[in-house]
Amino acid sequence: MSNRLPTRTVGPLTVSAIGLGCMNLSHAYMPAPGPAQAERLLRHALDMGVTFFDTAALYGFGANEELLARAIMDRRGDFVLASKCVLGEIDGKRGLDGSPRAIARMLEDSLRRLRTDHIDLYYLHRLDRSLPIEESVGALVRAVEAGKIGAIGLSEMSAATIERAHAVHPIAAVQTEYSPWSRNAEIAVLDCCTEHGIGFVAFSPLARGLFAGAVNSPNFAPGDIRASMPRFREPNFSYNLALFGQLQTIAREAGCTPAQLCLAWLLSRRPFIVPIPGTTNTAHLEENLATLSLDLPDAVFAMIDYVFTSRAAAGARYSRAAQAQIDTEIWLDEELDT
């Protein structure tokens, strides 16, 4: 029996107000949990009332989708399933291909791995600048018409690109990193979502683990993507760790954890924002979901805005190579690859 959590709408979909980002169960942050631990976490999330699970073809080159299939697909009617295409495995390496042919192939592979014939929300994971966005969206429109996907999403794309995509077919959701230290969505994307009734899915809402207290050193295990991110390299890391110290102080005075404070702040920004924190730990999962029972005063959120201005963090979000695939707007004086 699942608990009931407050819900929000993402385009035509109704989901728990906090979802689960599944990436770090198979990909990117090391060490990854073992299969049994990951499957328990997914089932526990479903039992706790989470009804929004986010995966992608890229994560573990399909292993994350296979994990969801083993763990929770027997309860397919209890949740909204989101996955992504364009980024994935190409000739044994990470690659980007937004062509209609590649999208169709990736979708079939994802459906097979997920052991389903329908994905509720399917994103273009990144913008393939080698062809018009209209062509990539057109491939997803055909998938909607074939009943293979229910709604179309975009990840890490600018307001201008969203407008072009939305002119082809209604966009249900935009997914972008959003947290107190990554506020690029506030430049234009959130207003674009408001105008068109598009849901906003906030990934990495806890600063890739830093604001959950999970990162105390810039020394990461081999294969951890944070080692290549400027914000997690010195001297930036020490500066950003001090920012986390200020967040801890605000949270302590508010009577909650830093992670809960970040999630509550995000939920207060717009009524259509749904954070999708990831975790490998059931206690942290429960802590995150307990945010939905908090009632924090606006003065607490004002303190977040005071400390975390739009460019408070030291260092860029991504390395220069990774930033080349990101279409989201940047601030005029934002540091790149430092």
XYZ file of C-alpha atoms in Angstrom:
338
model
C 0.000 0.000 0.000
C 1.459 3.391 -1.032
C 1.251 6.594 0.947
C -0.356 9.625 -0.640
C 1.810 12.680 -1.230
C 0.727 16.132 -2.397
C 0.649 16.351 -6.179
C 1.517 18.836 -8.893
C 0.841 18.911 -12.605
C 3.506 18.595 -15.267
C 1.722 19.494 -18.466
C -1.112 16.942 -18.719
C 0.412 14.668 -16.061
C -0.297 14.606 -12.331
C 2.697 13.539 -10.231
C 3.909 13.586 -6.635
C 5.178 17.071 -5.790
C 8.658 15.581 -5.305
C 9.787 12.884 -7.718
C 12.838 10.650 -7.837
C 15.802 11.223 -10.101
C 17.159 7.737 -10.760
C 20.475 8.617 -12.429
C 22.805 8.047 -9.483
C 21.517 4.522 -8.948
C 23.495 3.498 -12.052
C 25.502 6.415 -13.348
C 27.616 9.516 -12.762
C 28.101 9.547 -8.978
C 30.429 6.920 -7.562
C 30.402 4.445 -6.007
C 27.032 3.331 -7.351
C 24.904 1.120 -5.092
C 24.588 -2.578 -5.740
C 21.538 -3.817 -7.647
C 19.725 -5.083 -4.541
C 20.134 -1.775 -2.712
C 19.010 0.202 -5.769
C 15.936 -1.975 -6.258
C 14.974 -1.602 -2.584
C 15.290 2.161 -2.848
C 13.005 2.297 -5.890
C 10.361 0.099 -4.295
C 10.517 2.090 -1.070
C 10.034 5.337 -3.015
C 6.911 3.886 -4.602
C 5.641 2.739 -1.216
C 6.284 6.223 0.196
C 4.018 7.734 -2.452
C 6.478 8.869 -5.125
C 4.685 8.685 -8.461
C 7.286 10.301 -10.732
C 10.421 8.364 -11.720
C 12.997 9.909 -14.047
C 15.512 7.865 -16.034
C 17.309 8.123 -19.404
C 18.930 5.992 -22.068
C 22.252 7.590 -21.117
C 22.273 6.429 -17.502
C 24.520 3.411 -17.375
C 23.989 3.084 -21.138
C 20.551 1.584 -20.504
C 21.315 -0.117 -17.183
C 19.182 2.390 -15.273
C 16.143 1.662 -17.410
C 16.689 -2.055 -16.896
C 16.908 -1.442 -13.141
C 13.517 0.272 -13.114
C 12.065 -2.594 -15.127
C 13.213 -5.158 -12.558
C 12.282 -3.117 -9.497
C 8.948 -1.425 -10.127
C 7.519 -2.169 -13.547
C 5.202 -4.750 -12.004
C 3.399 -1.701 -10.524
C 3.344 0.220 -13.805
C -0.066 1.750 -13.156
C 1.098 3.433 -9.947
C 3.533 5.978 -11.374
C 4.463 8.314 -14.193
C 7.528 7.140 -16.111
C 9.910 9.621 -17.728
C 12.917 8.830 -19.880
C 15.106 10.607 -22.413
C 16.706 10.204 -25.817
C 19.337 11.899 -28.017
C 22.172 11.253 -25.522
C 23.150 7.623 -25.238
C 25.569 4.920 -26.274
C 26.921 5.271 -29.784
C 29.629 2.809 -30.834
C 30.393 2.028 -27.218
C 30.819 5.646 -26.157
C 28.629 8.503 -24.978
C 27.231 10.227 -28.027
C 24.620 12.734 -29.151
C 22.282 12.198 -32.087
C 18.993 14.051 -32.426
C 18.113 12.766 -35.864
C 14.665 11.226 -36.282
C 16.203 7.849 -37.140
C 18.348 7.822 -33.985
C 15.433 8.953 -31.806
C 13.214 6.186 -33.143
C 15.927 3.618 -32.488
C 16.623 4.906 -28.956
C 12.928 4.854 -28.130
C 12.557 1.238 -29.218
C 15.607 0.290 -27.157
C 14.217 2.094 -24.096
C 10.810 0.442 -24.424
C 12.515 -2.944 -24.600
C 14.735 -2.280 -21.575
C 11.845 -0.862 -19.551
C 9.597 -3.805 -20.505
C 6.748 -1.536 -21.478
C 5.028 -0.307 -24.610
C 4.492 3.256 -23.365
C 6.613 5.986 -21.733
C 4.516 8.742 -20.182
C 7.009 11.590 -20.650
C 9.872 11.410 -23.131
C 12.512 14.142 -23.281
C 15.050 15.301 -25.800
C 17.966 15.037 -23.363
C 20.070 17.673 -25.108
C 19.883 19.898 -28.173
C 21.559 18.468 -31.252
C 22.751 21.667 -32.896
C 23.503 19.878 -36.163
C 19.827 19.909 -37.181
C 16.735 22.008 -36.510
C 14.955 21.312 -33.233
C 11.770 20.943 -35.268
C 13.103 17.722 -36.810
C 13.844 16.155 -33.431
C 10.464 17.187 -32.041
C 8.796 15.850 -35.165
C 10.184 12.391 -34.400
C 8.586 12.548 -30.953
C 5.280 13.723 -32.425
C 5.210 10.552 -34.520
C 5.910 8.525 -31.358
C 2.957 10.228 -29.648
C 0.749 9.427 -32.617
C 1.884 5.787 -32.463
C 1.001 5.606 -28.768
C 4.578 4.877 -27.707
C 4.940 8.035 -25.619
C 2.372 10.230 -23.925
C 3.986 13.656 -23.678
C 7.072 15.469 -24.949
C 9.742 17.102 -22.805
C 12.949 19.067 -23.316
C 16.068 19.029 -21.129
C 18.576 21.869 -20.671
C 17.132 24.043 -23.441
C 16.661 27.773 -23.733
C 13.417 29.721 -23.921
C 14.011 30.397 -27.623
C 14.385 26.681 -28.343
C 11.348 25.854 -26.208
C 9.284 28.343 -28.224
C 10.306 26.699 -31.493
C 9.604 23.219 -30.176
C 6.267 24.230 -28.683
C 5.183 25.599 -32.064
C 5.519 22.065 -33.465
C 3.765 20.261 -30.616
C 2.789 21.216 -27.061
C 5.706 20.676 -24.701
C 4.667 19.127 -21.396
C 7.844 19.641 -19.371
C 11.220 21.305 -19.363
C 13.947 19.774 -17.228
C 16.914 21.859 -16.097
C 19.232 22.031 -13.127
C 17.692 24.358 -10.565
C 18.683 24.957 -6.958
C 19.813 27.899 -4.846
C 23.242 27.792 -6.510
C 22.042 27.148 -10.109
C 19.399 29.700 -11.036
C 19.819 29.988 -14.809
C 16.199 28.939 -15.313
C 15.184 32.267 -13.825
C 16.655 34.168 -16.787
C 13.874 33.172 -19.197
C 12.826 29.519 -19.018
C 10.506 29.755 -16.012
C 8.627 32.656 -17.559
C 8.366 30.718 -20.826
C 6.923 27.748 -18.920
C 4.415 30.030 -17.196
C 3.292 31.483 -20.512
C 2.710 28.122 -22.177
C 1.519 26.004 -19.251
C 4.639 23.854 -19.288
C 5.778 21.970 -16.186
C 9.285 22.491 -14.876
C 11.274 19.543 -13.525
C 14.235 20.594 -11.378
C 17.128 18.152 -11.502
C 20.095 18.296 -9.111
C 17.996 20.346 -6.660
C 20.508 19.603 -3.881
C 23.578 20.875 -5.752
C 24.687 17.404 -6.810
C 24.774 16.243 -3.207
C 26.669 19.201 -1.734
C 23.567 20.749 -0.157
C 22.534 17.375 1.257
C 25.802 17.187 3.181
C 27.016 14.294 1.027
C 30.153 15.975 -0.368
C 32.882 17.058 2.042
C 35.920 16.840 -0.202
C 36.815 17.461 -3.852
C 38.409 13.993 -3.977
C 35.926 11.785 -5.797
C 35.952 8.089 -6.632
C 37.096 7.188 -10.157
C 34.375 7.781 -12.716
C 32.458 10.369 -10.685
C 31.436 13.167 -13.051
C 31.699 15.801 -10.343
C 35.488 15.560 -10.500
C 35.326 17.284 -13.904
C 32.908 20.011 -12.808
C 34.504 23.387 -12.024
C 32.388 23.966 -8.915
C 33.855 20.842 -7.332
C 37.486 21.724 -8.057
C 39.658 23.910 -5.872
C 39.705 26.755 -5.104
C 36.004 26.816 -6.028
C 35.090 23.842 -3.867
C 36.197 25.430 -0.599
C 34.275 28.596 -1.419
C 31.140 26.618 -2.257
C 31.498 24.478 0.864
C 31.412 27.721 2.868
C 28.189 28.624 1.049
C 26.775 25.332 2.234
C 27.744 26.332 5.754
C 25.501 29.388 5.436
C 22.688 27.165 4.181
C 23.145 24.932 7.219
C 22.768 27.917 9.514
C 19.523 29.033 7.873
C 18.143 25.487 7.977
C 19.053 25.016 11.629
C 17.268 28.220 12.578
C 14.247 27.148 10.504
C 14.097 23.744 12.192
C 14.733 21.619 9.106
C 17.637 20.034 7.250
C 19.546 21.838 4.466
C 18.136 19.401 1.915
C 14.593 20.075 3.051
C 15.218 23.815 2.953
C 16.413 23.619 -0.661
C 13.435 21.535 -1.738
C 10.950 23.763 0.090
C 12.533 26.837 -1.522
C 12.136 25.273 -4.968
C 8.508 24.333 -4.344
C 7.824 27.932 -3.304
C 9.197 29.417 -6.541
C 6.394 28.381 -8.926
C 3.403 26.055 -8.516
C 4.445 23.958 -11.507
C 7.974 23.120 -10.306
C 8.641 19.485 -9.376
C 12.088 18.694 -7.922
C 13.531 15.245 -8.579
C 16.315 14.696 -6.025
C 18.239 11.480 -6.360
C 19.531 9.347 -3.518
C 20.810 5.858 -2.806
C 19.726 5.970 0.848
C 16.178 5.293 2.096
C 16.631 7.573 5.124
C 17.574 10.446 2.822
C 14.592 9.626 0.623
C 12.283 9.890 3.615
C 13.963 13.131 4.689
C 13.385 14.627 1.248
C 9.733 13.605 1.122
C 9.140 14.973 4.636
C 9.696 18.409 3.071
C 6.109 18.211 1.833
C 4.792 18.449 5.402
C 6.809 21.582 6.235
C 5.312 25.063 6.368
C 8.217 27.478 6.287
C 7.684 31.258 6.393
C 8.572 33.465 3.451
C 11.266 35.112 5.584
C 13.259 31.873 5.485
C 13.141 31.800 1.689
C 14.161 35.457 1.612
C 17.316 34.472 3.490
C 18.090 31.932 0.764
C 17.708 34.633 -1.878
C 19.948 36.957 0.119
C 22.771 34.438 0.429
C 22.372 32.725 -2.923
C 22.199 35.428 -5.526
C 21.927 34.273 -9.125
C 25.709 33.997 -9.431
C 26.703 33.167 -5.855
C 28.492 29.899 -6.627
C 32.154 29.846 -7.576
C 32.857 28.151 -10.895
C 30.793 27.090 -13.880
C 28.153 24.362 -13.821
C 29.913 22.314 -16.478
C 33.295 21.896 -18.108
C 33.680 23.693 -21.412
C 33.186 20.436 -23.354
C 29.976 19.607 -21.512
C 28.713 23.184 -21.741
C 28.866 22.910 -25.532
C 25.821 20.613 -25.353
C 23.873 22.912 -23.015
C 21.382 25.324 -24.557
C 20.110 26.857 -21.307
C 20.743 30.594 -20.943
C 23.759 31.833 -18.980
C 24.143 35.053 -17.026
C 26.001 37.853 -18.792
C 28.964 37.652 -16.409
C 28.769 33.946 -15.649
C 32.075 32.160 -15.374
C 32.662 29.393 -17.879
C 35.006 26.468 -17.279
C 36.804 27.982 -14.287
